[in-house]
């Protein structure tokens, strides 16, 4: 590169990067040679610059030898475009002006690279550590668990302002090419300013940006990610987020916990059935209560029907208000216990759950049976192992409740069927979201 | 994917309870229903076999795709319009009759039109889905419901009040001259295969012989259950009095240890999904055929016009047709359907043979 052009680039780069406190522009001199370094000290690793640049600079006396050294350094890239260089500079690269060359030294500081414990998807047995918040560390974790030469890692950026780095990871041998293509297309079509974490994709996937049911799985467990790669799924890792996105995702994935493969066969099957029962209970029970008490009390055998009616004698309003009231209290309690500091959490649940429930029945505001229903709905809601889906379930039960209130028993059955039909209609990157027998992803290359 | 074929046939076998088949059979129990059923079985199986083996010559194609091979477009249009009318009315009869059942047995105070709205909402959602998705939904619903319906049938068979003598008594009228109405009603149990004209799209591979074997066994068992269990419960004379013999039969059953003691509620809850599915399968076929008659791409506007026609007809039907009238219409509809089915299968069979030759 001619030296006057280097001068121009240098000037323009220095002009574009505004005079901030943390921008460092340094000239190093020895007798034979001199070098100019431009970097931002808050995002660059000073140690890397010192070890790879400053110490060798003073140790290698010969200018040509130092140039050879720079060119053979694996973390160094040649300067290509001014925009690209500026981007890299902001991300933590150091720009070197040496003789008539411009180099980019990768000196990005890697903060938050400690591996976190799993907190969202906990298991009793099996690996206990999750991802970290650093992208290279996360890829390292995956490579360690999946030592296959067919593992492919590609990168792209999402977000007009945040320019977040997103890694697309898949196994070339098993992943479906068409799905991969669709995912890449989807990523490039995203129009968003700040992209912070994979969970944001859950909404963006819908054209209206208003999704009810998640069609991608967000997980914090490297073991789950690796199992999914082996099953032909495609993984997205987002820089700065300890969560990976698994695509395409179907209902079965949301209902499975990593524990299933760490347990014996029948235990795992039992747990799976339990989850589906929990899902149904949480979905249908509030609506069913309204339908049975207000429309068809003759559904149950006489003793039970009388029992329910008896416990409702002191309740001064129709059953759907009772249910709404209690569900509302329960949602409040759930929300509060998420936000509360860990130290106060148990107190809130005790006061809310035990005392309030007890008092509400004694005051005759809700029936005893309603308390049982509310708590079983709340508990079985969280049997669903994936958080995003369990939150969806929290909303879906109101749909069934509303239909049950308007149409009675018919409404409950139809509410359930409508939700099932809606889920069958959904698809996640070409794969149907809900089918009875989930076919394996196609193996063609 | 031969199981999809079985699902379609099984669905019709289950739904015959709603569409007055037991009522018609029981009405003619002394006048040729037994023989009619016996004749219907080979007819049903033969039609099944002929039609589905012919269709396997067009792998993964529905009728609209096949018709598009024809030179004369108008012929195809006439063909499609005729068939889709039959399918639409099949769904409509099920819909009206099931809404009548719901108001009679579950929600006597609720206006029928209100019930219709929720049905239509669900139907419009389902019938617009792609064909394979409708099939997946059918699979899930059958998976959830069939074991429980089988359990109810088991409870019926093992009930101590089931009078085998009454059934035998009806069985002695086997030599009565077969009645056409009974034959038409009984063949309805087998006619699920006709949905293949659209659902052939999702069927991969050839249908094997054991499919037809299973259909035969299921069909015989199903017709026997449909026809004789109500007679066994209510007596050979008493069964005639009932408008919906099977639902009343379900009401005669009692689960002694279950929190839900009366089987009728379980029965109707299962049948809500089964009948919803049956209607949506029929209407999905009708809708897809209609789309086939339009040339070119079907836009949202056309789609909604068709759907609103579906809606308007069902509103009119629900308002003007009471159960008795519907019963009378259904008898003739079933006969017409049998004739039409024979016609379609034969034309299709010979056309496909000529084309192959």
PDB file of N, CA and C in Angstrom, chain A residues 60-93:
ATOM      1  N   UNK A  60      12.743  -7.580  18.958  1.00  0.00           N
ATOM      2  CA  UNK A  60      13.198  -7.815  17.592  1.00  0.00           C
ATOM      3  C   UNK A  60      13.714  -6.500  17.034  1.00  0.00           C
ATOM      4  N   UNK A  61      14.977  -6.435  16.780  1.00  0.00           N
ATOM      5  CA  UNK A  61      15.560  -5.163  16.384  1.00  0.00           C
ATOM      6  C   UNK A  61      15.360  -4.887  14.908  1.00  0.00           C
ATOM      7  N   UNK A  62      15.512  -5.914  14.095  1.00  0.00           N
ATOM      8  CA  UNK A  62      15.458  -5.741  12.653  1.00  0.00           C
ATOM      9  C   UNK A  62      14.036  -5.418  12.189  1.00  0.00           C
ATOM     10  N   UNK A  63      13.831  -4.316  11.461  1.00  0.00           N
ATOM     11  CA  UNK A  63      12.487  -3.939  11.033  1.00  0.00           C
ATOM     12  C   UNK A  63      11.830  -5.002  10.159  1.00  0.00           C
ATOM     13  N   UNK A  64      12.591  -5.582   9.234  1.00  0.00           N
ATOM     14  CA  UNK A  64      11.988  -6.582   8.350  1.00  0.00           C
ATOM     15  C   UNK A  64      11.591  -7.835   9.107  1.00  0.00           C
ATOM     16  N   UNK A  65      12.425  -8.198  10.065  1.00  0.00           N
ATOM     17  CA  UNK A  65      12.113  -9.361  10.867  1.00  0.00           C
ATOM     18  C   UNK A  65      10.819  -9.130  11.653  1.00  0.00           C
ATOM     19  N   UNK A  66      10.648  -7.925  12.153  1.00  0.00           N
ATOM     20  CA  UNK A  66       9.450  -7.623  12.922  1.00  0.00           C
ATOM     21  C   UNK A  66       8.213  -7.679  12.012  1.00  0.00           C
ATOM     22  N   UNK A  67       8.400  -7.226  10.775  1.00  0.00           N
ATOM     23  CA  UNK A  67       7.285  -7.321   9.826  1.00  0.00           C
ATOM     24  C   UNK A  67       6.910  -8.782   9.598  1.00  0.00           C
ATOM     25  N   UNK A  68       7.931  -9.632   9.429  1.00  0.00           N
ATOM     26  CA  UNK A  68       7.655 -11.064   9.280  1.00  0.00           C
ATOM     27  C   UNK A  68       6.923 -11.606  10.489  1.00  0.00           C
ATOM     28  N   UNK A  69       7.400 -11.129  11.657  1.00  0.00           N
ATOM     29  CA  UNK A  69       6.760 -11.592  12.894  1.00  0.00           C
ATOM     30  C   UNK A  69       5.282 -11.219  12.882  1.00  0.00           C
ATOM     31  N   UNK A  70       4.981  -9.978  12.542  1.00  0.00           N
ATOM     32  CA  UNK A  70       3.595  -9.527  12.546  1.00  0.00           C
ATOM     33  C   UNK A  70       2.758 -10.329  11.560  1.00  0.00           C
ATOM     34  N   UNK A  71       3.322 -10.539  10.386  1.00  0.00           N
ATOM     35  CA  UNK A  71       2.541 -11.222   9.347  1.00  0.00           C
ATOM     36  C   UNK A  71       2.252 -12.671   9.706  1.00  0.00           C
ATOM     37  N   UNK A  72       3.153 -13.255  10.518  1.00  0.00           N
ATOM     38  CA  UNK A  72       2.935 -14.673  10.832  1.00  0.00           C
ATOM     39  C   UNK A  72       2.164 -14.864  12.131  1.00  0.00           C
ATOM     40  N   UNK A  73       1.824 -13.782  12.789  1.00  0.00           N
ATOM     41  CA  UNK A  73       1.055 -13.913  14.042  1.00  0.00           C
ATOM     42  C   UNK A  73      -0.378 -14.362  13.720  1.00  0.00           C
ATOM     43  N   UNK A  74      -0.857 -15.467  14.346  1.00  0.00           N
ATOM     44  CA  UNK A  74      -2.189 -15.984  13.949  1.00  0.00           C
ATOM     45  C   UNK A  74      -3.340 -15.042  14.302  1.00  0.00           C
ATOM     46  N   UNK A  75      -3.156 -14.163  15.261  1.00  0.00           N
ATOM     47  CA  UNK A  75      -4.284 -13.305  15.640  1.00  0.00           C
ATOM     48  C   UNK A  75      -4.316 -12.030  14.828  1.00  0.00           C
ATOM     49  N   UNK A  76      -3.478 -11.942  13.819  1.00  0.00           N
ATOM     50  CA  UNK A  76      -3.424 -10.693  13.048  1.00  0.00           C
ATOM     51  C   UNK A  76      -4.091 -10.857  11.682  1.00  0.00           C
ATOM     52  N   UNK A  77      -4.877  -9.862  11.314  1.00  0.00           N
ATOM     53  CA  UNK A  77      -5.510  -9.861  10.000  1.00  0.00           C
ATOM     54  C   UNK A  77      -4.995  -8.671   9.210  1.00  0.00           C
ATOM     55  N   UNK A  78      -5.025  -8.807   7.898  1.00  0.00           N
ATOM     56  CA  UNK A  78      -4.650  -7.659   7.086  1.00  0.00           C
ATOM     57  C   UNK A  78      -5.828  -6.698   7.012  1.00  0.00           C
ATOM     58  N   UNK A  79      -5.520  -5.428   6.862  1.00  0.00           N
ATOM     59  CA  UNK A  79      -6.562  -4.431   6.710  1.00  0.00           C
ATOM     60  C   UNK A  79      -7.222  -4.588   5.334  1.00  0.00           C
ATOM     61  N   UNK A  80      -8.575  -4.594   5.333  1.00  0.00           N
ATOM     62  CA  UNK A  80      -9.242  -4.727   4.034  1.00  0.00           C
ATOM     63  C   UNK A  80     -10.052  -3.507   3.668  1.00  0.00           C
ATOM     64  N   UNK A  81     -10.972  -3.167   4.585  1.00  0.00           N
ATOM     65  CA  UNK A  81     -11.857  -2.048   4.277  1.00  0.00           C
ATOM     66  C   UNK A  81     -11.922  -1.130   5.484  1.00  0.00           C
ATOM     67  N   UNK A  82     -12.192   0.113   5.225  1.00  0.00           N
ATOM     68  CA  UNK A  82     -12.184   1.046   6.336  1.00  0.00           C
ATOM     69  C   UNK A  82     -13.348   0.778   7.292  1.00  0.00           C
ATOM     70  N   UNK A  83     -14.534   0.489   6.708  1.00  0.00           N
ATOM     71  CA  UNK A  83     -15.702   0.236   7.556  1.00  0.00           C
ATOM     72  C   UNK A  83     -15.495  -0.979   8.437  1.00  0.00           C
ATOM     73  N   UNK A  84     -14.982  -2.031   7.796  1.00  0.00           N
ATOM     74  CA  UNK A  84     -14.737  -3.267   8.544  1.00  0.00           C
ATOM     75  C   UNK A  84     -13.752  -3.022   9.661  1.00  0.00           C
ATOM     76  N   UNK A  85     -12.727  -2.272   9.379  1.00  0.00           N
ATOM     77  CA  UNK A  85     -11.703  -2.008  10.390  1.00  0.00           C
ATOM     78  C   UNK A  85     -12.298  -1.232  11.552  1.00  0.00           C
ATOM     79  N   UNK A  86     -13.158  -0.283  11.216  1.00  0.00           N
ATOM     80  CA  UNK A  86     -13.783   0.523  12.264  1.00  0.00           C
ATOM     81  C   UNK A  86     -14.659  -0.353  13.166  1.00  0.00           C
ATOM     82  N   UNK A  87     -15.396  -1.241  12.523  1.00  0.00           N
ATOM     83  CA  UNK A  87     -16.235  -2.189  13.270  1.00  0.00           C
ATOM     84  C   UNK A  87     -15.405  -2.996  14.251  1.00  0.00           C
ATOM     85  N   UNK A  88     -14.295  -3.520  13.710  1.00  0.00           N
ATOM     86  CA  UNK A  88     -13.453  -4.371  14.546  1.00  0.00           C
ATOM     87  C   UNK A  88     -12.831  -3.573  15.679  1.00  0.00           C
ATOM     88  N   UNK A  89     -12.493  -2.335  15.363  1.00  0.00           N
ATOM     89  CA  UNK A  89     -11.892  -1.467  16.378  1.00  0.00           C
ATOM     90  C   UNK A  89     -12.859  -1.281  17.537  1.00  0.00           C
ATOM     91  N   UNK A  90     -14.135  -1.067  17.212  1.00  0.00           N
ATOM     92  CA  UNK A  90     -15.128  -0.860  18.260  1.00  0.00           C
ATOM     93  C   UNK A  90     -15.327  -2.120  19.088  1.00  0.00           C
ATOM     94  N   UNK A  91     -15.135  -3.268  18.425  1.00  0.00           N
ATOM     95  CA  UNK A  91     -15.313  -4.522  19.144  1.00  0.00           C
ATOM     96  C   UNK A  91     -14.085  -4.910  19.962  1.00  0.00           C
ATOM     97  N   UNK A  92     -12.967  -4.202  19.766  1.00  0.00           N
ATOM     98  CA  UNK A  92     -11.822  -4.486  20.627  1.00  0.00           C
ATOM     99  C   UNK A  92     -10.547  -4.856  19.904  1.00  0.00           C
ATOM    100  N   UNK A  93     -10.551  -4.785  18.571  1.00  0.00           N
ATOM    101  CA  UNK A  93      -9.297  -5.038  17.870  1.00  0.00           C
ATOM    102  C   UNK A  93      -8.383  -3.810  17.983  1.00  0.00           C
TER     103      UNK A  93
END
